Short mmCIF file of C-alpha atoms in Angstrom, two decimals:
data_model
loop_
_atom_site.label_atom_id
_atom_site.label_comp_id
_atom_site.label_asym_id
_atom_site.label_seq_id
_atom_site.Cartn_x
_atom_site.Cartn_y
_atom_site.Cartn_z
CA MET A 1 31.49 -80.96 -43.94
CA THR A 2 29.83 -77.99 -45.60
CA ALA A 3 31.60 -75.98 -48.32
CA PRO A 4 33.84 -73.20 -46.98
CA GLN A 5 32.01 -69.93 -46.45
CA ARG A 6 32.86 -66.36 -45.55
CA ILE A 7 31.24 -65.55 -42.21
CA LEU A 8 31.14 -62.13 -40.56
CA LEU A 9 30.19 -62.40 -36.86
CA ILE A 10 28.93 -59.28 -35.07
CA GLU A 11 28.98 -58.84 -31.27
CA GLY A 12 28.60 -55.29 -30.06
CA SER A 13 29.69 -55.35 -26.41
CA GLY A 14 33.18 -56.82 -26.57
CA ARG A 15 32.83 -57.88 -22.94
CA GLY A 16 31.35 -60.64 -20.82
CA PHE A 17 30.14 -64.13 -21.54
CA LEU A 18 28.37 -63.27 -24.81
CA SER A 19 31.67 -61.97 -26.18
CA HIS A 20 33.51 -65.09 -25.00
CA TYR A 21 30.83 -67.30 -26.59
CA VAL A 22 31.08 -65.66 -30.01
CA HIS A 23 34.89 -65.82 -29.87
CA ALA A 24 34.60 -69.58 -29.28
CA LEU A 25 32.15 -69.87 -32.19
CA ALA A 26 34.52 -67.93 -34.46
CA LEU A 27 37.39 -70.21 -33.49
CA GLY A 28 35.31 -73.31 -34.17
CA LEU A 29 34.27 -72.06 -37.61
CA TYR A 30 37.86 -71.14 -38.44
CA GLU A 31 39.09 -74.59 -37.38
CA ALA A 32 36.39 -76.15 -39.59
CA GLY A 33 37.87 -74.42 -42.64
CA HIS A 34 35.67 -71.35 -43.00
CA THR A 35 36.93 -67.79 -43.48
CA VAL A 36 35.84 -65.87 -40.41
CA ARG A 37 35.96 -62.29 -39.26
CA LEU A 38 34.62 -61.04 -35.93
CA VAL A 39 33.61 -57.42 -35.43
CA THR A 40 33.09 -56.46 -31.82
CA GLY A 41 32.79 -53.50 -29.47
CA CYS A 42 35.50 -50.91 -28.97
CA ARG A 43 36.03 -52.17 -25.41
CA ASP A 44 37.18 -55.58 -26.60
CA GLU A 45 38.44 -57.31 -23.46
CA LEU A 46 40.09 -60.12 -25.44
CA HIS A 47 42.06 -57.73 -27.68
CA GLY A 48 45.42 -59.06 -26.49
CA TRP A 49 44.64 -62.75 -26.99
CA PRO A 50 46.36 -64.48 -29.93
CA LEU A 51 43.58 -65.62 -32.27
CA PRO A 52 43.91 -67.16 -35.75
CA PHE A 53 40.89 -65.43 -37.32
CA GLY A 54 40.52 -61.79 -38.35
CA LYS A 55 38.98 -59.35 -35.91
CA GLY A 56 38.03 -55.71 -35.64
CA ALA A 57 36.85 -53.71 -32.62
CA CYS A 58 35.05 -50.61 -33.85
CA LEU A 59 31.42 -50.97 -32.82
CA GLU A 60 30.09 -48.09 -30.76
CA LYS A 61 26.63 -46.66 -30.24
CA GLY A 62 24.98 -44.63 -32.94
CA VAL A 63 25.81 -43.86 -36.55
CA ALA A 64 29.55 -44.44 -36.16
CA GLY A 65 29.01 -48.10 -35.29
CA TRP A 66 26.76 -48.76 -38.28
CA ALA A 67 29.17 -46.93 -40.60
CA CYS A 68 32.03 -49.06 -39.32
CA LEU A 69 29.99 -52.19 -39.88
CA ALA A 70 29.18 -51.17 -43.44
CA ARG A 71 32.90 -50.67 -44.13
CA GLU A 72 33.63 -54.11 -42.71
CA VAL A 73 30.99 -55.69 -44.97
CA ARG A 74 32.35 -53.96 -48.09
CA ALA A 75 35.93 -54.99 -47.29
CA PHE A 76 35.27 -58.57 -46.20
CA ARG A 77 32.47 -59.44 -48.67
CA PRO A 78 30.86 -62.16 -46.53
CA ASP A 79 28.38 -64.80 -47.58
CA VAL A 80 26.59 -64.47 -44.25
CA VAL A 81 26.47 -61.80 -41.55
CA HIS A 82 25.56 -63.19 -38.13
CA PHE A 83 24.44 -60.76 -35.41
CA GLN A 84 24.55 -61.81 -31.75
CA TRP A 85 22.32 -59.03 -30.38
CA MET A 86 20.86 -55.77 -31.65
CA ASN A 87 19.66 -52.85 -29.55
CA ASP A 88 18.18 -50.87 -32.45
CA PRO A 89 15.78 -52.99 -34.54
CA PHE A 90 14.69 -49.94 -36.58
CA VAL A 91 18.13 -49.28 -38.10
CA GLY A 92 18.78 -53.00 -38.02
CA ARG A 93 15.92 -53.65 -40.44
CA LEU A 94 17.35 -51.09 -42.88
CA PHE A 95 20.82 -52.61 -42.56
CA ILE A 96 19.45 -56.09 -43.20
CA ALA A 97 17.69 -54.84 -46.35
CA TRP A 98 21.03 -53.38 -47.49
CA LEU A 99 22.74 -56.74 -46.86
CA HIS A 100 20.04 -58.63 -48.74
CA ALA A 101 20.38 -56.27 -51.70
CA ARG A 102 24.05 -57.29 -51.85
CA GLY A 103 23.14 -61.01 -51.84
CA ILE A 104 24.29 -61.54 -48.23
CA GLY A 105 22.41 -63.88 -45.89
CA VAL A 106 21.58 -62.76 -42.36
CA ALA A 107 21.45 -64.85 -39.17
CA TYR A 108 20.64 -63.64 -35.68
CA THR A 109 21.12 -65.14 -32.22
CA PRO A 110 18.76 -63.45 -29.73
CA HIS A 111 20.31 -64.27 -26.37
CA ASN A 112 17.11 -62.60 -25.11
CA LEU A 113 14.15 -62.57 -27.50
CA LEU A 114 13.10 -59.14 -26.23
CA PRO A 115 14.91 -56.42 -24.26
CA HIS A 116 14.47 -56.44 -20.49
CA ARG A 117 13.02 -52.93 -20.48
CA GLY A 118 9.84 -52.11 -22.36
CA ARG A 119 9.45 -55.78 -23.25
CA TRP A 120 5.78 -55.79 -24.21
CA LEU A 121 5.86 -52.38 -25.88
CA SER A 122 8.77 -53.47 -28.08
CA MET A 123 7.19 -56.77 -29.10
CA PRO A 124 5.60 -55.56 -32.41
CA VAL A 125 8.86 -53.90 -33.48
CA PHE A 126 11.00 -56.92 -32.73
CA GLY A 127 8.38 -59.23 -34.26
CA TYR A 128 8.74 -57.40 -37.58
CA PHE A 129 12.52 -57.35 -37.21
CA TYR A 130 12.65 -61.13 -36.75
CA ARG A 131 10.61 -61.62 -39.91
CA CYS A 132 13.36 -59.78 -41.86
CA VAL A 133 16.09 -62.22 -40.76
CA ASP A 134 16.85 -65.37 -42.75
CA ARG A 135 17.63 -67.60 -39.76
CA ILE A 136 17.21 -67.18 -36.01
CA VAL A 137 19.34 -69.27 -33.67
CA ALA A 138 17.56 -70.45 -30.53
CA ARG A 139 19.83 -71.74 -27.80
CA ASP A 140 17.11 -73.73 -25.99
CA PRO A 141 13.60 -75.11 -26.72
CA HIS A 142 11.93 -72.46 -24.56
CA MET A 143 13.14 -69.78 -26.95
CA VAL A 144 11.80 -71.75 -29.92
CA TRP A 145 8.36 -71.90 -28.29
CA ALA A 146 8.40 -68.19 -27.38
CA GLY A 147 9.51 -67.21 -30.88
CA GLU A 148 6.69 -69.12 -32.52
CA GLU A 149 3.90 -68.41 -30.03
CA LEU A 150 4.62 -64.82 -29.01
CA LEU A 151 6.33 -63.34 -32.06
CA GLY A 152 4.87 -65.40 -34.88
CA ILE A 153 8.24 -66.55 -36.24
CA ALA A 154 7.87 -69.32 -38.81
CA PRO A 155 9.29 -72.52 -37.27
CA GLN A 156 11.36 -73.35 -40.35
CA ARG A 157 13.30 -70.11 -39.85
CA MET A 158 14.34 -71.00 -36.29
CA VAL A 159 17.26 -73.34 -35.66
CA GLN A 160 17.95 -74.75 -32.21
CA LEU A 161 21.70 -74.83 -31.56
CA PRO A 162 22.31 -75.37 -27.82
CA GLY A 163 25.60 -75.02 -26.01
CA SER A 164 27.63 -72.22 -24.47
CA PRO A 165 31.31 -72.95 -25.05
CA ASN A 166 33.45 -70.23 -23.55
CA LEU A 167 36.84 -69.28 -24.95
CA ILE A 168 38.12 -68.64 -21.41
CA ALA A 169 37.86 -72.39 -20.75
CA HIS A 170 39.77 -73.40 -23.88
CA PRO A 171 42.94 -75.37 -23.01
CA LEU A 172 45.11 -72.84 -24.89
CA ALA A 173 43.50 -69.72 -23.38
CA PRO A 174 45.88 -67.43 -21.45
CA GLN A 175 45.67 -67.57 -17.67
CA SER A 176 47.28 -65.39 -15.02
CA GLU A 177 46.92 -65.39 -11.25
CA PRO A 178 45.17 -62.40 -9.62
CA PRO A 179 47.92 -60.69 -7.58
CA GLU A 180 45.64 -60.58 -4.52
CA LEU A 181 45.64 -64.39 -4.25
CA ALA A 182 48.39 -66.69 -3.06
CA GLY A 183 48.82 -70.09 -4.68
CA HIS A 184 46.45 -72.92 -3.82
CA ALA A 185 47.89 -74.42 -0.61
CA PRO A 186 47.89 -78.20 0.07
CA GLY A 187 44.66 -79.20 1.77
CA GLU A 188 42.99 -75.88 0.97
CA VAL A 189 39.34 -75.97 -0.10
CA ARG A 190 38.77 -72.82 -2.14
CA VAL A 191 35.18 -71.60 -2.45
CA LEU A 192 34.54 -69.00 -5.17
CA PHE A 193 31.75 -66.41 -5.31
CA PHE A 194 32.18 -64.63 -8.66
CA GLY A 195 30.63 -61.89 -10.76
CA HIS A 196 29.72 -58.23 -11.04
CA GLY A 197 28.07 -56.88 -7.91
CA CYS A 198 24.31 -57.28 -7.59
CA ARG A 199 22.25 -57.53 -4.42
CA ARG A 200 20.12 -60.27 -5.94
CA LYS A 201 23.11 -62.60 -6.34
CA GLY A 202 22.69 -63.57 -2.70
CA LEU A 203 25.97 -62.42 -1.18
CA ALA A 204 24.09 -61.41 1.98
CA THR A 205 22.88 -65.02 2.35
CA LEU A 206 26.42 -66.34 1.91
CA LEU A 207 27.83 -63.92 4.49
CA ASP A 208 25.09 -64.88 6.96
CA ALA A 209 26.02 -68.52 6.41
CA LEU A 210 29.71 -67.84 7.00
CA ALA A 211 29.08 -65.63 10.03
CA GLY A 212 26.97 -68.30 11.74
CA SER A 213 29.78 -70.83 12.29
CA ASP A 214 33.50 -71.22 12.84
CA TRP A 215 35.16 -72.59 9.72
CA PRO A 216 38.32 -74.68 9.44
CA LYS A 217 41.46 -72.81 8.38
CA THR A 218 41.54 -74.99 5.27
CA VAL A 219 38.34 -73.35 3.95
CA HIS A 220 39.18 -70.27 1.89
CA VAL A 221 36.29 -68.19 0.51
CA VAL A 222 37.09 -65.85 -2.40
CA LEU A 223 34.69 -63.05 -3.38
CA ALA A 224 35.74 -61.69 -6.79
CA GLY A 225 34.24 -59.23 -9.24
CA ASP A 226 33.59 -55.57 -9.96
CA GLY A 227 31.44 -54.22 -7.12
CA VAL A 228 31.19 -57.72 -5.68
CA LEU A 229 30.35 -56.42 -2.18
CA GLN A 230 27.05 -54.83 -3.24
CA GLY A 231 24.44 -56.04 -0.81
CA ALA A 232 26.94 -56.79 1.94
CA GLU A 233 26.00 -55.43 5.38
CA PRO A 234 29.26 -54.18 7.00
CA ASN A 235 28.71 -55.87 10.38
CA THR A 236 27.84 -59.21 8.76
CA LEU A 237 30.87 -58.93 6.49
CA ALA A 238 33.09 -58.26 9.52
CA ALA A 239 31.60 -61.25 11.36
CA ALA A 240 32.16 -63.50 8.34
CA GLN A 241 35.76 -62.33 8.05
CA HIS A 242 36.25 -63.10 11.75
CA ARG A 243 34.93 -66.66 11.48
CA ALA A 244 36.23 -67.70 8.03
CA ARG A 245 39.24 -67.04 5.85
CA LEU A 246 37.91 -64.53 3.35
CA THR A 247 39.64 -62.83 0.40
CA VAL A 248 37.85 -59.99 -1.41
CA ILE A 249 38.89 -58.91 -4.91
CA ASP A 250 36.53 -56.00 -5.54
CA ARG A 251 37.51 -54.92 -9.06
CA TYR A 252 37.08 -55.82 -12.72
CA ILE A 253 38.60 -59.26 -13.26
CA GLU A 254 40.61 -59.63 -16.48
CA PRO A 255 39.54 -62.61 -18.66
CA ASP A 256 42.84 -64.46 -18.16
CA GLU A 257 42.41 -63.98 -14.39
CA VAL A 258 38.89 -65.41 -14.60
CA GLY A 259 40.35 -68.59 -16.06
CA ALA A 260 42.84 -68.86 -13.20
CA LEU A 261 40.12 -68.24 -10.58
CA PHE A 262 37.97 -71.06 -11.93
CA ARG A 263 40.93 -73.39 -12.42
CA ASP A 264 42.11 -72.99 -8.81
CA ALA A 265 38.68 -73.11 -7.12
CA ASP A 266 37.26 -76.29 -5.63
CA LEU A 267 33.63 -75.13 -5.41
CA LEU A 268 31.59 -72.32 -6.97
CA VAL A 269 28.81 -70.95 -4.77
CA MET A 270 25.81 -69.20 -6.38
CA PRO A 271 23.18 -68.34 -3.72
CA TYR A 272 21.18 -66.18 -6.16
CA LEU A 273 17.86 -64.63 -5.19
CA LYS A 274 17.02 -63.71 -8.79
CA LEU A 275 15.88 -66.28 -11.33
CA CYS A 276 18.76 -66.63 -13.74
CA LYS A 277 19.92 -68.96 -16.49
CA SER A 278 23.55 -68.18 -15.85
CA PRO A 279 26.43 -68.87 -18.24
CA ILE A 280 28.65 -69.00 -15.14
CA VAL A 281 27.25 -72.50 -14.48
CA ASP A 282 28.40 -73.59 -17.95
CA LEU A 283 31.81 -72.00 -17.42
CA ALA A 284 32.19 -73.87 -14.14
CA ALA A 285 31.28 -77.14 -15.87
CA ALA A 286 33.92 -76.49 -18.54
CA PHE A 287 36.53 -76.23 -15.77
CA GLY A 288 35.16 -79.31 -13.99
CA LEU A 289 34.16 -77.11 -11.05
CA PRO A 290 31.21 -78.26 -8.87
CA VAL A 291 28.49 -75.70 -8.07
CA LEU A 292 26.53 -75.10 -4.89
CA ARG A 293 23.58 -73.12 -6.20
CA SER A 294 20.23 -71.83 -5.04
CA ASP A 295 17.02 -73.06 -6.62
CA ARG A 296 16.85 -69.78 -8.58
CA VAL A 297 19.89 -70.64 -10.71
CA GLU A 298 19.35 -72.56 -13.94
CA GLY A 299 22.11 -74.26 -15.92
CA THR A 300 22.00 -75.65 -19.43
CA ARG A 301 23.27 -79.10 -18.47
CA PHE A 302 23.51 -78.93 -14.67
CA ARG A 303 22.44 -82.15 -12.93
CA ASP A 304 21.71 -81.81 -9.24
CA GLY A 305 23.57 -84.40 -7.18
CA ALA A 306 26.05 -85.06 -9.99
CA HIS A 307 27.47 -81.62 -10.84
CA GLY A 308 26.77 -80.06 -7.44
CA LEU A 309 23.98 -79.37 -4.98
CA THR A 310 20.93 -77.09 -4.82
CA VAL A 311 19.57 -75.30 -1.73
CA PRO A 312 16.53 -73.03 -1.25
CA HIS A 313 17.26 -69.40 -2.08
CA GLY A 314 17.59 -67.00 0.82
CA ASP A 315 18.07 -69.85 3.32
CA ALA A 316 21.38 -69.14 5.09
CA LEU A 317 21.08 -72.20 7.33
CA ALA A 318 20.61 -74.59 4.40
CA LEU A 319 23.50 -72.94 2.58
CA ARG A 320 25.72 -73.20 5.69
CA GLU A 321 24.93 -76.89 6.15
CA ALA A 322 25.59 -77.75 2.50
CA LEU A 323 28.79 -75.72 2.47
CA ALA A 324 29.99 -77.43 5.66
CA ILE A 325 29.34 -80.89 4.23
CA LEU A 326 31.09 -80.17 0.93
CA THR A 327 34.16 -78.52 2.45
CA ALA A 328 34.54 -81.20 5.12
CA GLU A 329 34.26 -84.14 2.71
CA PRO A 330 36.81 -83.84 -0.13
CA GLY A 331 35.54 -87.17 -1.44
CA ARG A 332 32.16 -85.60 -2.18
CA LEU A 333 33.77 -82.90 -4.29
CA ALA A 334 35.92 -85.54 -6.01
CA THR A 335 32.74 -87.41 -7.01
CA PHE A 336 31.37 -84.24 -8.59
CA ASN A 337 34.73 -83.67 -10.33
CA ALA A 338 34.59 -87.17 -11.82
CA ALA A 339 31.04 -86.64 -13.12
CA LEU A 340 31.99 -83.31 -14.68
CA ALA A 341 35.07 -84.86 -16.30
CA ARG A 342 32.74 -87.15 -18.26
CA GLU A 343 30.93 -84.18 -19.80
CA GLU A 344 31.71 -82.82 -23.27
CA PRO A 345 35.03 -80.89 -23.27
CA VAL A 346 35.04 -77.30 -24.46
CA THR A 347 36.96 -78.17 -27.65
CA ALA A 348 34.33 -80.74 -28.66
CA ALA A 349 31.47 -78.38 -27.72
CA THR A 350 33.03 -75.64 -29.84
CA ALA A 351 33.41 -77.95 -32.84
CA ARG A 352 29.82 -79.19 -32.48
CA LEU A 353 28.43 -75.66 -32.22
CA ALA A 354 30.44 -74.54 -35.25
CA ALA A 355 29.28 -77.52 -37.33
CA GLY A 356 25.63 -76.73 -36.55
CA HIS A 357 26.12 -73.09 -37.50
CA ALA A 358 27.89 -74.02 -40.74
CA ARG A 359 24.97 -76.22 -41.79
CA MET A 360 22.56 -73.39 -40.98
CA TYR A 361 24.58 -70.91 -43.05
CA ALA A 362 24.67 -73.33 -46.00
CA ASP A 363 20.89 -73.88 -45.80
CA LEU A 364 20.01 -70.21 -45.66
CA MET A 365 22.31 -69.39 -48.60
CA THR A 366 20.80 -72.23 -50.66
CA GLU A 367 17.36 -70.85 -49.84
CA ARG A 368 18.36 -67.32 -50.82
CA ARG A 369 19.90 -68.48 -54.11
CA SER A 370 16.81 -70.51 -55.01
CA GLY A 371 14.61 -67.53 -54.13
CA ARG A 372 16.65 -65.24 -56.39
CA ALA A 373 16.51 -67.79 -59.21
CA ALA A 374 12.72 -68.04 -58.87
CA ALA A 375 12.41 -64.24 -58.88
CA ARG A 376 14.53 -64.01 -62.05
CA ALA A 377 12.36 -66.64 -63.74
CA VAL A 378 9.22 -64.68 -62.89
CA ASP A 379 10.78 -61.45 -64.17
CA ALA A 380 11.80 -63.16 -67.41
CA ARG A 381 8.31 -64.60 -67.91
CA LEU A 382 6.70 -61.21 -67.31
CA ALA A 383 9.12 -59.57 -69.77
CA ARG A 384 8.16 -61.89 -72.66
CA PRO A 385 5.65 -60.40 -75.15
CA SER A 386 2.14 -61.78 -74.76
CA SER A 387 0.93 -64.09 -77.62
CA GLY A 388 -2.74 -63.88 -76.82
CA LEU A 389 -5.38 -62.93 -74.33
CA LEU A 390 -4.16 -65.62 -71.89
CA GLY A 391 -0.58 -65.75 -73.22
#
């Protein structure tokens, strides 16, 4: 185990899977004996959850957010500040220089190496920003390659720490049933389509699949998420509702309700049209929930045929056939459940991720201390009076 450190984690949104990930990391570091504080966005959706580490929710756009962060640094006096994402690399570089002047190490986890908009135009700016950071956490080998080849990041400054533990899946996380849903009935096969509305998530394909066949009363399809019906053609939706039991929860889903949705589902369906490495796949795995996905969905540890099935994207017939097989054969789902149960539990994944981060923090602080010692030695040597032409 590394020596206890003071770690300040920064996550600006306060919402979604990135927020849940950093909460899990904070919990893992706390349980490993480190002093942890998390500073997150003002719209902190986990504000009511009982957590053992310190937390603040004051980050907003602009100067007020940076001023709040500076106050947090002065009050907490961390060894390391670890950012999870930064929208403003210009101010970020100045803030990092201020942290370095105070002897504080800086780590950064780019969940995307570059922003989605203006990606190529922003590359030089982010390239310089990355060179100011002590350590960069890459969550997969593709990001390591891109960091080195596209942005010129020195390989020794990148640390690969895979895994996406999600606090929602923790055994002690709060859970509450969405009021729109009745309890899971005996014999019911509950199919979940989940997430914020987006036409490219393939809801139209799913509705076409449902509308093309009569489904047993035991099959219950739940569509849940804020704006979940985006991309749904009204006539196709009506036909699907006529031929299958369908429950729509078109609203923001509270985090404790998300846990209940995944716990009570028997199958997660993800017929995405967009190419996506989705954390929802990892969340499903943490709940032991099989996934029926399109070939556009990537998962960190998803194994086709063991954790679920894959169908061509946009193919309603293939989706209908796979869905019919899985809902008609409970034994097939049970086989997937058994395979998922053998995977790493969320508590172990959290501990492993925290241990890797703690080693990284220790290494970067050792490097910073040795760099400061070398700089002091050079300054002392230059300050000595010269004893000769080459003295």
